GROMACS .gro file of C-alpha atoms in nm:
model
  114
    1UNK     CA    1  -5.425  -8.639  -3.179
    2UNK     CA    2  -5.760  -8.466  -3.190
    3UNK     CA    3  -5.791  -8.471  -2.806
    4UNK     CA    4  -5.990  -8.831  -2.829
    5UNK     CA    5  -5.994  -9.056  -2.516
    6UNK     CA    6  -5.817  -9.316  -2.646
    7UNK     CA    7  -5.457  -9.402  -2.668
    8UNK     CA    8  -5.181  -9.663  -2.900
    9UNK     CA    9  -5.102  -9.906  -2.730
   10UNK     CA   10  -4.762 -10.018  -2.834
   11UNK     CA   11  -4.710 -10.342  -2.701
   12UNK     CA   12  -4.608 -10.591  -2.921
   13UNK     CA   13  -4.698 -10.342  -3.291
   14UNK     CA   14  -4.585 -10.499  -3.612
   15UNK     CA   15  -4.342 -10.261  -3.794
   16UNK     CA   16  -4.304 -10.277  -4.151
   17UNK     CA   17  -4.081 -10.073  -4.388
   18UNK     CA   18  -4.166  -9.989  -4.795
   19UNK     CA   19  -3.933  -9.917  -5.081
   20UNK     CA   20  -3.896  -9.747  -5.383
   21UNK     CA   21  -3.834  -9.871  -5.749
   22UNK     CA   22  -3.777  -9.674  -6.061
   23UNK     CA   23  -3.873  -9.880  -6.303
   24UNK     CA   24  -3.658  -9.983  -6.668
   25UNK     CA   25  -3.708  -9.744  -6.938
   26UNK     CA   26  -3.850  -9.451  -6.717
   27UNK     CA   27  -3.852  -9.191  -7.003
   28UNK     CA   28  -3.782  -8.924  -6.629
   29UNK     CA   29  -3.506  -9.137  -6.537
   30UNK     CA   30  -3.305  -8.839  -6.386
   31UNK     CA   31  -3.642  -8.666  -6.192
   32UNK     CA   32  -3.714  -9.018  -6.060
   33UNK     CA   33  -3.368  -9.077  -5.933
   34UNK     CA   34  -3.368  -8.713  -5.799
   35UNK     CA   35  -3.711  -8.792  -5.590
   36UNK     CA   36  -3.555  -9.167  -5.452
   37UNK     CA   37  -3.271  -8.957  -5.306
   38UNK     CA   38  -3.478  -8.667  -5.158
   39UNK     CA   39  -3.752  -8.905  -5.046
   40UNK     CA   40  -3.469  -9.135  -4.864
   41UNK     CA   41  -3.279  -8.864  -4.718
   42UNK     CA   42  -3.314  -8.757  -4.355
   43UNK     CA   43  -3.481  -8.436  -4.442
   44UNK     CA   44  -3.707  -8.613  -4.690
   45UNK     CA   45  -3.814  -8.839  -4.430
   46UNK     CA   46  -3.844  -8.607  -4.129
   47UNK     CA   47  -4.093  -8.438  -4.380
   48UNK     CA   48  -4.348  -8.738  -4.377
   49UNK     CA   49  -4.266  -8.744  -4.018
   50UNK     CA   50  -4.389  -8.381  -3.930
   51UNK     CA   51  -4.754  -8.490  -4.109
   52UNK     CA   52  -4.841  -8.832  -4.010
   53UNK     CA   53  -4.708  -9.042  -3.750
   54UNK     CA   54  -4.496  -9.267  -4.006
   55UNK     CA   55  -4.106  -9.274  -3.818
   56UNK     CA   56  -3.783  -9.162  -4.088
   57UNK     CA   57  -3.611  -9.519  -4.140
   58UNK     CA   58  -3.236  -9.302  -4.092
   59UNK     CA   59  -3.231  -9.273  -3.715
   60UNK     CA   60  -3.023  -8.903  -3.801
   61UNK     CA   61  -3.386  -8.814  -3.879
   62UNK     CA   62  -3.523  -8.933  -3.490
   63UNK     CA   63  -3.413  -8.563  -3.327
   64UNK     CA   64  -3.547  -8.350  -3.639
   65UNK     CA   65  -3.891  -8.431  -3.545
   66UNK     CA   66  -4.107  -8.135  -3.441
   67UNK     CA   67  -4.445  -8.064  -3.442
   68UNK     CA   68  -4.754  -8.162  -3.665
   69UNK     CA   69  -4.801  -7.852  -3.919
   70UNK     CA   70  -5.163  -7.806  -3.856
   71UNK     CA   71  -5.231  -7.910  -3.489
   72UNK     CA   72  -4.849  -7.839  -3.326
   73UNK     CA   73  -4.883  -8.139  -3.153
   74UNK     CA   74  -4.540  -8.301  -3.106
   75UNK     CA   75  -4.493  -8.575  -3.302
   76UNK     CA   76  -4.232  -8.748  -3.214
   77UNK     CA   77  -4.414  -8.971  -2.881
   78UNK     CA   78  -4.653  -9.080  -3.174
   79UNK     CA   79  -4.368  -9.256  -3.363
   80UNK     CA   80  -4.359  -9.606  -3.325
   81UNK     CA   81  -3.962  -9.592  -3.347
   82UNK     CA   82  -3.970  -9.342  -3.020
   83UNK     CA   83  -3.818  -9.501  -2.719
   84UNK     CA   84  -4.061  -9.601  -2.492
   85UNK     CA   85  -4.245  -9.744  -2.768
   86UNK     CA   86  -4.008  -9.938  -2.908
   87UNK     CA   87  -3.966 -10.183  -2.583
   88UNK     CA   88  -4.158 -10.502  -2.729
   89UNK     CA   89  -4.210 -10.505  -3.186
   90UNK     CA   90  -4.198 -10.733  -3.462
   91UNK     CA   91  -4.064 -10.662  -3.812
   92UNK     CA   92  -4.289 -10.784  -4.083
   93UNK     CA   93  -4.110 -11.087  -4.279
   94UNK     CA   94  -4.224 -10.970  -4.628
   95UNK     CA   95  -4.052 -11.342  -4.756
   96UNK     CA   96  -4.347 -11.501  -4.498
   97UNK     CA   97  -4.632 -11.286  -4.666
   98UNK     CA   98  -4.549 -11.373  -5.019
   99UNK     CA   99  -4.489 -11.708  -4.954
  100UNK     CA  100  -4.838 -11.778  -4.850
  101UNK     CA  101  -5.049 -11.478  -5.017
  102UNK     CA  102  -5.249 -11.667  -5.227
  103UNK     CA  103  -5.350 -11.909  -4.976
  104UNK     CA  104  -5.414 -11.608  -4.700
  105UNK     CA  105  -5.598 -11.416  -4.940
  106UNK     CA  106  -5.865 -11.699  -5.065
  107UNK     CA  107  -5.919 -11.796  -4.669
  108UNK     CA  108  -5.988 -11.400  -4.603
  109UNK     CA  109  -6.209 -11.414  -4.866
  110UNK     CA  110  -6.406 -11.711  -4.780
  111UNK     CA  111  -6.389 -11.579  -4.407
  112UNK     CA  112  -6.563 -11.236  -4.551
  113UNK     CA  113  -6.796 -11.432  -4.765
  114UNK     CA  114  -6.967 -11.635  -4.451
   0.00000   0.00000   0.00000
């Protein structure tokens, strides 16, 4: 986005989506459910969106998308949800990754370590 030569290359990315929790006993129960629904709503997420290239999960949020606050570049080609760069993905199988953490994070390790 800063005019580098160098582009994303969108063939076969790895899309992943996060979530939010409010935790038992929040003593700001009502603020914290206030920010989940803000943060989730289309407007919430278009927010993000305008700032940093990650796509709103509501697809009501896909048309909202303008330009980045600081550089107007438009931002919604840099979404990985956009069209014509949504031709060839994977979701990330978060049940995968937790099944075999432990083992994938000691064989990082001892790959760092050599």
């Amino acid at each position: 986005m800063e005019k580098q030569p160098f582009v994303i290359i969108w063939d076969s990315h790895l899309r992943d989506y996060d979530a939010f929790a409010i935790v038992a006993g929040s003593p700001n129960l009502e603020n914290a459910k206030k920010f989940v629904a803000h943060a989730t709503s289309t407007r919430g997420m278009v927010g993000f969106a305008n700032h940093i290239p990650y796509a709103p999960l509501r697809h009501s949020g896909l048309p909202l998308i303008g330009k980045h606050e600081t550089t107007g570049v438009d931002m919604r080609p840099h979404m990985p949800t956009a069209l014509e760069n949504s031709k060839n993905f994977l979701w990330s199988n978060v049940e995968w990754w937790s099944e075999r953490e432990d083992d994938l994070t000691e064989r990082f390790n001892a790959w760092l370590a050599r």
